[in-house]
Amino acid sequence: MKNMLPSCKLLCVLAVLSFSLNAGAQCYSFDDSIIPPGDVAHAFNIYGNGHQGFLQDWNVTSGTPSLEKTGSLGVTAYSGVQFGCTVACNSGATQAEGVSLHHAFQQGHTYRVTLATRTAPVTGGGNPLDINFILLQSPIAYTYSTSSGCSATPAIPQGAVVVDSIINYSQTAWSVKTITISNLTADYSDLWFRVSFTSDFSNTTAFCFDSVCVADITTNGDCYSFDDSIIPNGDVPHAFNIYGNGHQGFLQDWNVTSGTPSLEKTGSLGVTAYSGVQFACTVACNSGATQAEGVSLHKTFEPGHTYTLTLANRTAPVTGGGDPLDIKFILLQSPIAYTYSTSSGCSAIPATPQGALVVDSIIGDTSTAWTIKTITISNLSTTYTDLWFRVSFTSDFSNTTAFCFDSVCLTDQGTTLAVNDLTTAPAQPVLYQNNMNPFSSETTIRYYVPESGYTNAQIVVYDVTGKMVRQYFAKNAGNNSAVFEAGELGAGIYLYSLVVNGRRIDTKRMMLVK
């Protein structure tokens, strides 16, 4: 975490807490260096622009955009006393101040960007803005004009990717914008806030932003490392409950049978940890293939969300040559109960309880090399509290075998289901992520509008320049969808928005391939 963390504002603090185990989380606060009382508007480059200072991570046009203090432009900062603004000028809607954030976005990683946003009129009543958030492979070049106080807005360069947008934006109250960036096929160095007018307007308008946080959620903040507390050298192996089992400690997120399973150190069972020096094992015993140690992970899985679980896993013989294992990953509505037997060192394996959901399995596993298992969990119709690793023998074998795991990470990808997959209707209008992405000819855009209080619903599709390419007058009540036909449109990135009562609810991204 950067040096700015102690003064990071509320939104940043929340993001840091959410991703506390993730070294990829960074927050960018405009209150890290308090500006002089008489200096109300401050050019970005005075405090950073690639040089040492708390704005060194931003790339801006020389002299623009500006930092502001509460009270300037009639705006109170989202948090603290300072915020940033970049302006769209009144020069034929083709000029704007330029700002991008230096941040390494890596191929194959998933990122979540959060920031507080609003507009502020500079001249007249202001006019609606279009803001595109664009990944760049190198900082964008602006040519600053001292006469207009702005620069010609550059075209989106080849190789750039539009990851989200806010179209026809005129909101003058702070709201939190969340952008998820995934499926990257290349590395990018900057996130560009490309601000322009929706069309040719006469009034200058500022796009203001505050409390910007970027988190690498490829492995999310919910990573479970067995090396957070190094166990004593003479303590091999180590019962889970000594170090957690629902109590304070680095294993407090796990529910286990008393005394089992165990933590191990490199060398025990002839195994080297996948990462670090410690790893975990749960054992299938040789008692008629009906007994095993039990472990589950406490985690709330919510309807409408999609989760990705990754873990390193392998087997390890405990007696004899070991025997094949079946491992089922099961969602539970309450922690599973085992009855531990001190004589066998195991417990009778409970039946899968009513209401549980098997989300994946490994059958007949004999692998004694670490491999990475990835599990996607979606289409949930209810809430679950635990993920159970149910280990048993494939059939009745005579040798005790351990299922070992390490580097467990769980990612909440957010709400991606269509509304008709949910059991409880949302209270507000909702636009859902396109289920077919990329698509080649046509795709279905799903949305939900409550039965009362909302009229004039529309689905609007734009290209990356912000030009409208399709418009659908959506049905106003219940679970609905619009079929987007590609027609003669070229391959590329398209954006689609749900607009209700004249207000843009949300914008999603989809890719057309030909």
Short mmCIF file of C-alpha atoms in Angstrom, two decimals:
data_model
loop_
_atom_site.label_atom_id
_atom_site.label_comp_id
_atom_site.label_asym_id
_atom_site.label_seq_id
_atom_site.Cartn_x
_atom_site.Cartn_y
_atom_site.Cartn_z
CA MET A 1 0.00 0.00 0.00
CA LYS A 2 1.28 3.44 -0.88
CA ASN A 3 2.40 6.10 1.59
CA MET A 4 -0.87 7.92 1.07
CA LEU A 5 -2.88 5.28 2.91
CA PRO A 6 -3.05 6.98 6.36
CA SER A 7 -4.94 9.94 4.89
CA CYS A 8 -6.91 7.95 2.34
CA LYS A 9 -10.56 8.92 2.40
CA LEU A 10 -13.60 6.84 3.28
CA LEU A 11 -14.03 5.06 -0.05
CA CYS A 12 -10.34 4.23 -0.17
CA VAL A 13 -10.40 2.86 3.35
CA LEU A 14 -13.34 0.61 2.49
CA ALA A 15 -11.54 -0.69 -0.57
CA VAL A 16 -8.36 -1.29 1.40
CA LEU A 17 -10.29 -3.27 4.01
CA SER A 18 -11.99 -5.31 1.32
CA PHE A 19 -8.65 -6.17 -0.26
CA SER A 20 -6.51 -6.20 2.87
CA LEU A 21 -4.61 -9.32 1.84
CA ASN A 22 -4.04 -8.11 -1.70
CA ALA A 23 -0.83 -6.22 -2.35
CA GLY A 24 -2.30 -4.97 -5.65
CA ALA A 25 -4.76 -2.55 -4.04
CA GLN A 26 -3.85 1.14 -4.38
CA CYS A 27 -5.79 4.27 -3.47
CA TYR A 28 -5.21 7.76 -4.78
CA SER A 29 -6.25 10.49 -2.36
CA PHE A 30 -6.22 14.21 -3.06
CA ASP A 31 -5.80 15.10 0.62
CA ASP A 32 -2.33 13.66 1.07
CA SER A 33 -0.78 17.12 0.78
CA ILE A 34 -3.01 19.91 2.04
CA ILE A 35 -2.90 22.88 -0.31
CA PRO A 36 -2.50 26.47 1.00
CA PRO A 37 -5.74 28.14 2.18
CA GLY A 38 -5.64 30.87 -0.48
CA ASP A 39 -4.92 28.45 -3.32
CA VAL A 40 -8.41 27.30 -4.28
CA ALA A 41 -7.80 25.80 -7.73
CA HIS A 42 -4.42 24.18 -8.28
CA ALA A 43 -2.94 22.77 -11.48
CA PHE A 44 -2.27 19.05 -11.19
CA ASN A 45 1.35 19.46 -12.31
CA ILE A 46 2.25 21.65 -9.33
CA TYR A 47 1.67 18.65 -7.08
CA GLY A 48 2.72 15.79 -9.31
CA ASN A 49 2.50 15.29 -13.09
CA GLY A 50 5.11 12.53 -13.06
CA HIS A 51 7.38 14.28 -10.56
CA GLN A 52 7.76 13.55 -6.87
CA GLY A 53 4.63 14.38 -4.91
CA PHE A 54 1.29 12.86 -4.07
CA LEU A 55 0.06 13.22 -7.67
CA GLN A 56 3.10 11.63 -9.26
CA ASP A 57 0.90 8.74 -10.44
CA TRP A 58 -1.18 10.97 -12.71
CA ASN A 59 -0.38 12.02 -16.26
CA VAL A 60 -1.96 15.37 -17.17
CA THR A 61 -1.81 18.17 -19.70
CA SER A 62 0.58 20.85 -18.44
CA GLY A 63 -1.44 23.28 -16.34
CA THR A 64 -4.59 21.16 -16.41
CA PRO A 65 -6.73 19.67 -15.02
CA SER A 66 -7.00 21.11 -11.52
CA LEU A 67 -7.28 20.23 -7.88
CA GLU A 68 -10.06 21.99 -6.04
CA LYS A 69 -10.98 22.64 -2.43
CA THR A 70 -14.41 22.42 -0.85
CA GLY A 71 -16.30 25.54 -1.89
CA SER A 72 -14.74 26.03 -5.32
CA LEU A 73 -17.20 25.48 -8.19
CA GLY A 74 -19.87 25.26 -5.48
CA VAL A 75 -18.74 21.70 -4.77
CA THR A 76 -18.05 20.04 -1.44
CA ALA A 77 -15.43 17.29 -1.69
CA TYR A 78 -16.76 13.74 -1.59
CA SER A 79 -14.46 13.12 1.37
CA GLY A 80 -11.87 15.33 3.01
CA VAL A 81 -11.45 18.84 1.58
CA GLN A 82 -9.87 18.28 -1.87
CA PHE A 83 -11.01 16.74 -5.13
CA GLY A 84 -9.94 16.66 -8.79
CA CYS A 85 -11.69 18.08 -11.86
CA THR A 86 -11.09 17.90 -15.60
CA VAL A 87 -13.03 20.23 -17.88
CA ALA A 88 -14.77 19.87 -21.24
CA CYS A 89 -14.43 23.25 -22.97
CA ASN A 90 -16.89 25.10 -25.20
CA SER A 91 -14.74 24.95 -28.34
CA GLY A 92 -17.02 23.02 -30.66
CA ALA A 93 -17.23 20.16 -28.14
CA THR A 94 -13.84 18.95 -29.39
CA GLN A 95 -11.56 20.24 -26.63
CA ALA A 96 -11.03 19.09 -23.08
CA GLU A 97 -8.47 18.88 -20.33
CA GLY A 98 -6.71 15.56 -20.13
CA VAL A 99 -5.90 13.22 -17.27
CA SER A 100 -4.88 9.57 -16.97
CA LEU A 101 -3.76 7.44 -14.06
CA HIS A 102 -0.49 5.53 -14.26
CA HIS A 103 -1.23 1.98 -13.16
CA ALA A 104 0.03 -1.36 -14.46
CA PHE A 105 -2.92 -3.40 -15.72
CA GLN A 106 -1.62 -6.89 -16.51
CA GLN A 107 -2.81 -9.37 -19.09
CA GLY A 108 -5.08 -12.03 -17.59
CA HIS A 109 -5.77 -10.09 -14.39
CA THR A 110 -9.09 -8.68 -13.16
CA TYR A 111 -9.30 -5.20 -11.61
CA ARG A 112 -11.95 -3.22 -9.79
CA VAL A 113 -11.78 0.58 -9.97
CA THR A 114 -13.95 2.69 -7.67
CA LEU A 115 -14.22 6.46 -7.66
CA ALA A 116 -16.67 9.14 -6.61
CA THR A 117 -17.90 11.22 -9.59
CA ARG A 118 -20.08 14.24 -10.34
CA THR A 119 -20.27 17.17 -12.77
CA ALA A 120 -19.98 20.88 -11.98
CA PRO A 121 -21.01 23.75 -14.31
CA VAL A 122 -18.14 26.17 -14.97
CA THR A 123 -19.95 28.60 -17.31
CA GLY A 124 -23.71 28.92 -17.66
CA GLY A 125 -25.71 25.95 -16.48
CA GLY A 126 -23.22 23.41 -17.74
CA ASN A 127 -24.02 20.75 -20.31
CA PRO A 128 -24.11 16.93 -20.25
CA LEU A 129 -20.79 15.11 -20.60
CA ASP A 130 -19.62 11.80 -22.01
CA ILE A 131 -16.82 10.16 -20.01
CA ASN A 132 -15.03 7.13 -21.39
CA PHE A 133 -12.62 5.17 -19.20
CA ILE A 134 -9.93 3.83 -21.51
CA LEU A 135 -6.91 1.58 -20.97
CA LEU A 136 -3.79 2.85 -22.77
CA GLN A 137 -0.53 1.13 -23.59
CA SER A 138 1.30 4.45 -23.18
CA PRO A 139 0.20 7.87 -21.84
CA ILE A 140 -1.98 9.88 -24.20
CA ALA A 141 -0.53 13.03 -25.77
CA TYR A 142 -2.48 16.30 -25.48
CA THR A 143 -1.48 19.64 -27.04
CA TYR A 144 -2.42 22.28 -24.49
CA SER A 145 -3.82 25.61 -25.71
CA THR A 146 -3.26 28.58 -23.39
CA SER A 147 -5.98 30.57 -25.21
CA SER A 148 -8.78 28.06 -24.56
CA GLY A 149 -7.36 26.52 -21.39
CA CYS A 150 -7.96 23.14 -22.97
CA SER A 151 -6.53 20.78 -25.57
CA ALA A 152 -7.85 19.13 -28.67
CA THR A 153 -9.37 15.84 -27.49
CA PRO A 154 -7.22 13.07 -29.00
CA ALA A 155 -8.79 10.19 -30.84
CA ILE A 156 -8.74 6.85 -29.05
CA PRO A 157 -5.43 5.31 -30.15
CA GLN A 158 -5.02 1.90 -31.71
CA GLY A 159 -4.60 -0.80 -29.09
CA ALA A 160 -6.60 1.08 -26.44
CA VAL A 161 -9.62 -0.54 -24.75
CA VAL A 162 -12.76 1.27 -23.58
CA VAL A 163 -13.62 -0.46 -20.31
CA ASP A 164 -16.63 1.62 -19.26
CA SER A 165 -18.38 4.93 -19.88
CA ILE A 166 -20.85 7.42 -18.48
CA ILE A 167 -22.96 8.83 -21.31
CA ASN A 168 -24.96 12.07 -21.25
CA TYR A 169 -23.83 12.70 -17.68
CA SER A 170 -25.17 15.73 -15.82
CA GLN A 171 -25.37 14.54 -12.21
CA THR A 172 -24.38 17.26 -9.73
CA ALA A 173 -24.34 15.03 -6.64
CA TRP A 174 -21.54 12.66 -5.76
CA SER A 175 -22.11 9.00 -6.58
CA VAL A 176 -19.74 6.03 -6.51
CA LYS A 177 -18.78 4.53 -9.87
CA THR A 178 -17.46 0.95 -9.95
CA ILE A 179 -15.65 -0.38 -13.01
CA THR A 180 -14.64 -4.02 -13.41
CA ILE A 181 -11.82 -4.67 -15.88
CA SER A 182 -11.18 -8.24 -16.98
CA ASN A 183 -10.31 -10.48 -19.93
CA LEU A 184 -7.28 -8.35 -20.84
CA THR A 185 -5.28 -9.75 -23.75
CA ALA A 186 -2.33 -7.34 -23.33
CA ASP A 187 -0.66 -5.18 -20.68
CA TYR A 188 -1.75 -1.56 -20.23
CA SER A 189 0.05 1.28 -18.46
CA ASP A 190 -2.61 3.96 -17.93
CA LEU A 191 -6.34 4.48 -17.30
CA TRP A 192 -7.49 7.54 -19.28
CA PHE A 193 -10.50 9.65 -18.24
CA ARG A 194 -11.58 10.87 -21.69
CA VAL A 195 -14.09 13.70 -21.19
CA SER A 196 -16.11 15.31 -23.99
CA PHE A 197 -19.50 16.87 -24.62
CA THR A 198 -22.37 14.65 -25.71
CA SER A 199 -22.76 17.08 -28.64
CA ASP A 200 -21.79 20.68 -29.44
CA PHE A 201 -22.73 22.76 -26.41
CA SER A 202 -21.82 26.28 -25.37
CA ASN A 203 -21.13 25.91 -21.65
CA THR A 204 -17.94 24.67 -20.02
CA THR A 205 -18.52 21.74 -17.65
CA ALA A 206 -16.19 20.01 -15.18
CA PHE A 207 -16.07 16.29 -14.53
CA CYS A 208 -15.04 15.98 -10.87
CA PHE A 209 -13.68 12.85 -9.21
CA ASP A 210 -12.48 11.89 -5.76
CA SER A 211 -11.36 8.86 -3.71
CA VAL A 212 -9.99 6.78 -6.59
CA CYS A 213 -9.06 3.19 -5.72
CA VAL A 214 -7.71 0.43 -7.97
CA ALA A 215 -7.64 -3.17 -6.72
CA ASP A 216 -6.24 -6.20 -8.49
CA ILE A 217 -8.95 -8.76 -7.74
CA THR A 218 -7.51 -11.59 -9.79
CA THR A 219 -7.15 -13.32 -6.46
CA ASN A 220 -9.48 -10.89 -4.68
CA GLY A 221 -8.85 -9.74 -1.13
CA ASP A 222 -10.19 -13.03 0.16
CA CYS A 223 -7.00 -15.06 0.00
CA TYR A 224 -6.27 -17.63 2.67
CA SER A 225 -2.57 -18.13 3.27
CA PHE A 226 -1.23 -20.72 5.68
CA ASP A 227 2.00 -18.78 6.24
CA ASP A 228 0.50 -15.76 7.98
CA SER A 229 1.59 -17.14 11.35
CA ILE A 230 4.68 -19.31 11.14
CA ILE A 231 4.21 -22.41 13.29
CA PRO A 232 6.94 -23.58 15.70
CA ASN A 233 9.71 -25.69 14.20
CA GLY A 234 8.97 -28.68 16.40
CA ASP A 235 5.23 -28.59 15.75
CA VAL A 236 4.69 -30.87 12.73
CA PRO A 237 1.84 -31.41 11.99
CA HIS A 238 -0.47 -28.91 13.66
CA ALA A 239 -4.20 -29.22 14.29
CA PHE A 240 -6.29 -26.53 12.58
CA ASN A 241 -8.17 -25.69 15.74
CA ILE A 242 -4.98 -24.70 17.58
CA TYR A 243 -4.64 -21.83 15.11
CA GLY A 244 -8.25 -20.92 14.41
CA ASN A 245 -11.42 -23.02 14.16
CA GLY A 246 -13.69 -19.98 14.40
CA HIS A 247 -11.55 -18.21 16.98
CA GLN A 248 -9.12 -15.34 16.46
CA GLY A 249 -6.12 -16.28 14.38
CA PHE A 250 -5.14 -16.65 10.77
CA LEU A 251 -7.41 -19.72 10.41
CA GLN A 252 -10.48 -18.10 11.94
CA ASP A 253 -12.28 -18.33 8.58
CA TRP A 254 -12.22 -22.14 8.58
CA ASN A 255 -14.65 -24.51 10.28
CA VAL A 256 -12.99 -27.83 11.19
CA THR A 257 -13.45 -30.96 13.26
CA SER A 258 -11.67 -30.59 16.61
CA GLY A 259 -8.12 -31.87 16.22
CA THR A 260 -8.38 -32.25 12.46
CA PRO A 261 -7.46 -31.58 9.74
CA SER A 262 -3.86 -30.41 10.07
CA LEU A 263 -1.41 -27.80 8.98
CA GLU A 264 1.84 -29.17 7.64
CA LYS A 265 5.29 -27.75 6.95
CA THR A 266 7.51 -28.41 3.96
CA GLY A 267 8.98 -31.88 4.43
CA SER A 268 6.09 -33.47 6.27
CA LEU A 269 4.34 -36.21 4.26
CA GLY A 270 7.20 -35.77 1.80
CA VAL A 271 5.45 -32.67 0.45
CA THR A 272 6.90 -29.25 -0.34
CA ALA A 273 4.37 -26.42 0.15
CA TYR A 274 2.95 -24.92 -3.03
CA SER A 275 3.84 -21.47 -1.71
CA GLY A 276 5.78 -20.50 1.39
CA VAL A 277 6.55 -23.23 3.94
CA GLN A 278 3.08 -24.26 5.19
CA PHE A 279 0.11 -26.00 3.64
CA ALA A 280 -3.06 -27.75 4.83
CA CYS A 281 -4.26 -31.34 4.55
CA THR A 282 -7.49 -33.16 5.29
CA VAL A 283 -7.37 -36.96 5.41
CA ALA A 284 -9.56 -39.81 4.16
CA CYS A 285 -9.13 -42.68 6.63
CA ASN A 286 -9.05 -46.41 5.95
CA SER A 287 -12.20 -47.21 7.90
CA GLY A 288 -14.34 -48.67 5.15
CA ALA A 289 -13.94 -45.48 3.11
CA THR A 290 -16.61 -43.91 5.32
CA GLN A 291 -14.47 -41.72 7.58
CA ALA A 292 -12.55 -38.53 6.92
CA GLU A 293 -11.39 -35.32 8.51
CA GLY A 294 -13.66 -32.37 7.83
CA VAL A 295 -12.99 -28.78 6.79
CA SER A 296 -15.11 -25.98 5.36
CA LEU A 297 -14.49 -22.32 4.61
CA HIS A 298 -16.76 -19.69 6.13
CA LYS A 299 -17.84 -17.38 3.31
CA THR A 300 -21.18 -15.80 2.40
CA PHE A 301 -22.25 -16.69 -1.14
CA GLU A 302 -25.12 -14.48 -2.29
CA PRO A 303 -27.80 -15.05 -4.95
CA GLY A 304 -27.13 -13.20 -8.17
CA HIS A 305 -23.36 -13.14 -7.68
CA THR A 306 -20.69 -15.10 -9.53
CA TYR A 307 -17.66 -16.38 -7.61
CA THR A 308 -14.34 -17.83 -8.72
CA LEU A 309 -12.41 -20.12 -6.37
CA THR A 310 -8.79 -21.03 -7.01
CA LEU A 311 -6.61 -23.32 -4.94
CA ALA A 312 -3.47 -25.39 -5.31
CA ASN A 313 -4.20 -29.05 -4.55
CA ARG A 314 -2.58 -32.51 -4.54
CA THR A 315 -2.81 -35.84 -2.70
CA ALA A 316 -0.24 -37.30 -0.31
CA PRO A 317 -0.09 -40.92 0.89
CA VAL A 318 -0.19 -41.25 4.68
CA THR A 319 -0.02 -45.06 4.92
CA GLY A 320 1.08 -47.41 2.18
CA GLY A 321 0.98 -46.00 -1.31
CA GLY A 322 -2.17 -44.01 -0.77
CA ASP A 323 -5.40 -44.55 -2.65
CA PRO A 324 -7.52 -42.43 -5.04
CA LEU A 325 -9.74 -39.76 -3.50
CA ASP A 326 -13.03 -38.10 -4.36
CA ILE A 327 -13.23 -34.45 -3.38
CA LYS A 328 -16.52 -32.61 -3.64
CA PHE A 329 -16.83 -28.85 -3.15
CA ILE A 330 -20.23 -28.23 -1.59
CA LEU A 331 -22.03 -25.03 -0.59
CA LEU A 332 -23.75 -25.28 2.80
CA GLN A 333 -26.45 -23.17 4.41
CA SER A 334 -24.83 -23.76 7.82
CA PRO A 335 -21.50 -25.32 8.88
CA ILE A 336 -21.33 -29.10 8.65
CA ALA A 337 -21.16 -31.10 11.89
CA TYR A 338 -18.59 -33.90 12.27
CA THR A 339 -18.26 -36.25 15.26
CA TYR A 340 -14.55 -36.72 15.80
CA SER A 341 -13.23 -40.16 16.84
CA THR A 342 -9.98 -40.13 18.81
CA SER A 343 -9.50 -43.85 18.12
CA SER A 344 -9.50 -43.54 14.33
CA GLY A 345 -8.31 -39.94 14.14
CA CYS A 346 -11.21 -39.27 11.80
CA SER A 347 -14.97 -38.79 11.79
CA ALA A 348 -17.89 -40.46 10.10
CA ILE A 349 -18.49 -38.58 6.86
CA PRO A 350 -21.88 -36.83 7.09
CA ALA A 351 -24.31 -37.15 4.25
CA THR A 352 -24.65 -34.08 2.07
CA PRO A 353 -27.42 -32.15 3.88
CA GLN A 354 -30.66 -31.04 2.30
CA GLY A 355 -30.31 -27.64 0.65
CA ALA A 356 -26.59 -28.08 -0.02
CA LEU A 357 -25.23 -27.57 -3.53
CA VAL A 358 -22.32 -29.48 -5.10
CA VAL A 359 -20.49 -26.90 -7.24
CA ASP A 360 -17.55 -29.02 -8.45
CA SER A 361 -15.65 -32.23 -7.77
CA ILE A 362 -12.39 -34.11 -8.36
CA ILE A 363 -13.04 -37.82 -8.82
CA GLY A 364 -10.43 -40.57 -8.43
CA ASP A 365 -7.64 -38.10 -7.69
CA THR A 366 -4.15 -39.59 -7.38
CA SER A 367 -2.10 -36.57 -8.38
CA THR A 368 0.95 -36.09 -6.15
CA ALA A 369 2.03 -32.88 -7.87
CA TRP A 370 0.51 -29.48 -7.12
CA THR A 371 -2.08 -28.38 -9.67
CA ILE A 372 -4.34 -25.32 -9.74
CA LYS A 373 -8.06 -25.98 -9.47
CA THR A 374 -10.46 -23.23 -10.62
CA ILE A 375 -14.15 -23.38 -9.73
CA THR A 376 -16.81 -20.96 -10.97
CA ILE A 377 -19.91 -20.64 -8.77
CA SER A 378 -23.00 -18.91 -10.20
CA ASN A 379 -26.78 -19.21 -10.67
CA LEU A 380 -27.34 -19.39 -6.92
CA SER A 381 -30.97 -19.30 -5.85
CA THR A 382 -30.31 -18.79 -2.13
CA THR A 383 -27.61 -17.67 0.31
CA TYR A 384 -24.92 -20.10 1.49
CA THR A 385 -22.57 -19.64 4.45
CA ASP A 386 -19.80 -22.23 3.94
CA LEU A 387 -17.87 -24.08 1.25
CA TRP A 388 -17.25 -27.69 2.36
CA PHE A 389 -14.28 -29.75 1.11
CA ARG A 390 -15.89 -33.22 1.37
CA VAL A 391 -13.10 -35.81 1.04
CA SER A 392 -13.70 -39.57 0.72
CA PHE A 393 -12.25 -42.61 -0.98
CA THR A 394 -13.44 -43.50 -4.46
CA SER A 395 -14.26 -46.93 -3.02
CA ASP A 396 -13.19 -49.09 -0.07
CA PHE A 397 -9.41 -48.84 0.10
CA SER A 398 -6.94 -49.77 2.80
CA ASN A 399 -4.50 -46.84 2.81
CA THR A 400 -4.99 -43.46 4.45
CA THR A 401 -4.57 -40.58 1.96
CA ALA A 402 -4.39 -36.81 2.50
CA PHE A 403 -5.97 -34.19 0.28
CA CYS A 404 -3.61 -31.20 0.57
CA PHE A 405 -4.40 -27.63 -0.43
CA ASP A 406 -2.67 -24.27 -0.37
CA SER A 407 -3.08 -20.66 -1.59
CA VAL A 408 -6.90 -20.62 -1.50
CA CYS A 409 -8.44 -17.50 -3.06
CA LEU A 410 -12.06 -16.54 -3.61
CA THR A 411 -13.19 -13.78 -5.98
CA ASP A 412 -16.65 -12.21 -5.93
CA GLN A 413 -17.16 -11.19 -9.55
CA GLY A 414 -20.31 -9.28 -8.66
CA THR A 415 -23.84 -9.58 -9.99
CA THR A 416 -23.78 -11.14 -13.44
CA LEU A 417 -26.98 -13.18 -13.61
CA ALA A 418 -30.03 -12.34 -15.60
CA VAL A 419 -32.85 -11.17 -13.37
CA ASN A 420 -35.02 -14.17 -14.20
CA ASP A 421 -32.42 -16.33 -12.42
CA LEU A 422 -33.18 -14.53 -9.16
CA THR A 423 -35.83 -15.52 -6.64
CA THR A 424 -36.28 -12.00 -5.21
CA ALA A 425 -36.87 -9.06 -7.53
CA PRO A 426 -34.53 -6.07 -7.08
CA ALA A 427 -35.99 -2.88 -5.59
CA GLN A 428 -34.38 -0.67 -8.27
CA PRO A 429 -33.96 -0.91 -12.04
CA VAL A 430 -31.10 -3.27 -12.92
CA LEU A 431 -29.03 -3.82 -16.07
CA TYR A 432 -27.37 -7.24 -16.18
CA GLN A 433 -24.08 -8.26 -17.71
CA ASN A 434 -24.43 -9.74 -21.17
CA ASN A 435 -24.38 -13.55 -20.87
CA MET A 436 -22.83 -14.04 -24.31
CA ASN A 437 -19.63 -11.98 -24.43
CA PRO A 438 -18.09 -11.90 -26.95
CA PHE A 439 -20.88 -12.48 -29.49
CA SER A 440 -20.86 -12.77 -33.27
CA SER A 441 -24.33 -11.99 -34.63
CA GLU A 442 -26.89 -11.17 -31.97
CA THR A 443 -27.05 -11.18 -28.20
CA THR A 444 -29.66 -10.64 -25.53
CA ILE A 445 -29.51 -7.64 -23.19
CA ARG A 446 -31.35 -8.43 -19.97
CA TYR A 447 -32.71 -5.89 -17.53
CA TYR A 448 -35.32 -5.44 -14.81
CA VAL A 449 -37.66 -2.52 -14.12
CA PRO A 450 -39.93 -2.49 -11.03
CA GLU A 451 -43.66 -2.47 -11.64
CA SER A 452 -44.33 1.02 -10.27
CA GLY A 453 -42.55 4.35 -10.16
CA TYR A 454 -40.54 3.88 -13.36
CA THR A 455 -41.57 4.80 -16.90
CA ASN A 456 -39.95 5.46 -20.26
CA ALA A 457 -37.32 2.73 -19.99
CA GLN A 458 -34.79 2.52 -22.84
CA ILE A 459 -31.82 0.36 -23.81
CA VAL A 460 -29.26 2.47 -25.68
CA VAL A 461 -26.24 0.95 -27.46
CA TYR A 462 -23.15 3.06 -28.32
CA ASP A 463 -19.89 2.49 -30.13
CA VAL A 464 -16.60 3.41 -28.43
CA THR A 465 -16.77 6.99 -29.71
CA GLY A 466 -20.07 7.48 -27.89
CA LYS A 467 -22.17 7.44 -31.08
CA MET A 468 -25.57 5.82 -30.56
CA VAL A 469 -25.99 2.78 -32.83
CA ARG A 470 -29.19 1.22 -31.48
CA GLN A 471 -32.08 2.32 -29.28
CA TYR A 472 -34.79 0.10 -27.82
CA PHE A 473 -37.91 1.31 -26.03
CA ALA A 474 -37.86 -1.22 -23.24
CA LYS A 475 -40.82 -2.77 -21.49
CA ASN A 476 -41.45 -0.95 -18.26
CA ALA A 477 -42.26 -3.71 -15.78
CA GLY A 478 -40.70 -6.97 -14.68
CA ASN A 479 -38.03 -9.21 -16.19
CA ASN A 480 -37.30 -8.15 -19.76
CA SER A 481 -34.75 -8.38 -22.51
CA ALA A 482 -33.81 -6.71 -25.78
CA VAL A 483 -32.18 -8.61 -28.64
CA PHE A 484 -29.22 -6.66 -30.01
CA GLU A 485 -28.70 -7.61 -33.67
CA ALA A 486 -25.22 -6.81 -34.94
CA GLY A 487 -26.35 -6.32 -38.54
CA GLU A 488 -23.77 -4.37 -40.54
CA LEU A 489 -21.86 -3.18 -37.47
CA GLY A 490 -18.13 -3.80 -37.46
CA ALA A 491 -16.27 -5.93 -34.95
CA GLY A 492 -15.22 -4.11 -31.80
CA ILE A 493 -16.28 -2.93 -28.35
CA TYR A 494 -19.83 -1.65 -27.77
CA LEU A 495 -21.44 -0.14 -24.69
CA TYR A 496 -25.06 -0.50 -23.64
CA SER A 497 -27.02 1.46 -21.05
CA LEU A 498 -30.35 1.16 -19.28
CA VAL A 499 -32.01 4.59 -19.16
CA VAL A 500 -35.10 4.95 -16.95
CA ASN A 501 -37.03 8.17 -16.33
CA GLY A 502 -34.34 9.99 -18.30
CA ARG A 503 -31.56 8.75 -15.96
CA ARG A 504 -28.81 6.35 -17.01
CA ILE A 505 -28.90 3.45 -14.54
CA ASP A 506 -25.76 1.64 -15.62
CA THR A 507 -23.52 0.92 -18.59
CA LYS A 508 -22.00 -2.43 -19.56
CA ARG A 509 -19.45 -3.46 -22.16
CA MET A 510 -19.69 -6.16 -24.83
CA MET A 511 -17.47 -7.33 -27.67
CA LEU A 512 -18.62 -8.10 -31.20
CA VAL A 513 -16.47 -10.51 -33.21
CA LYS A 514 -16.99 -11.24 -36.89
#
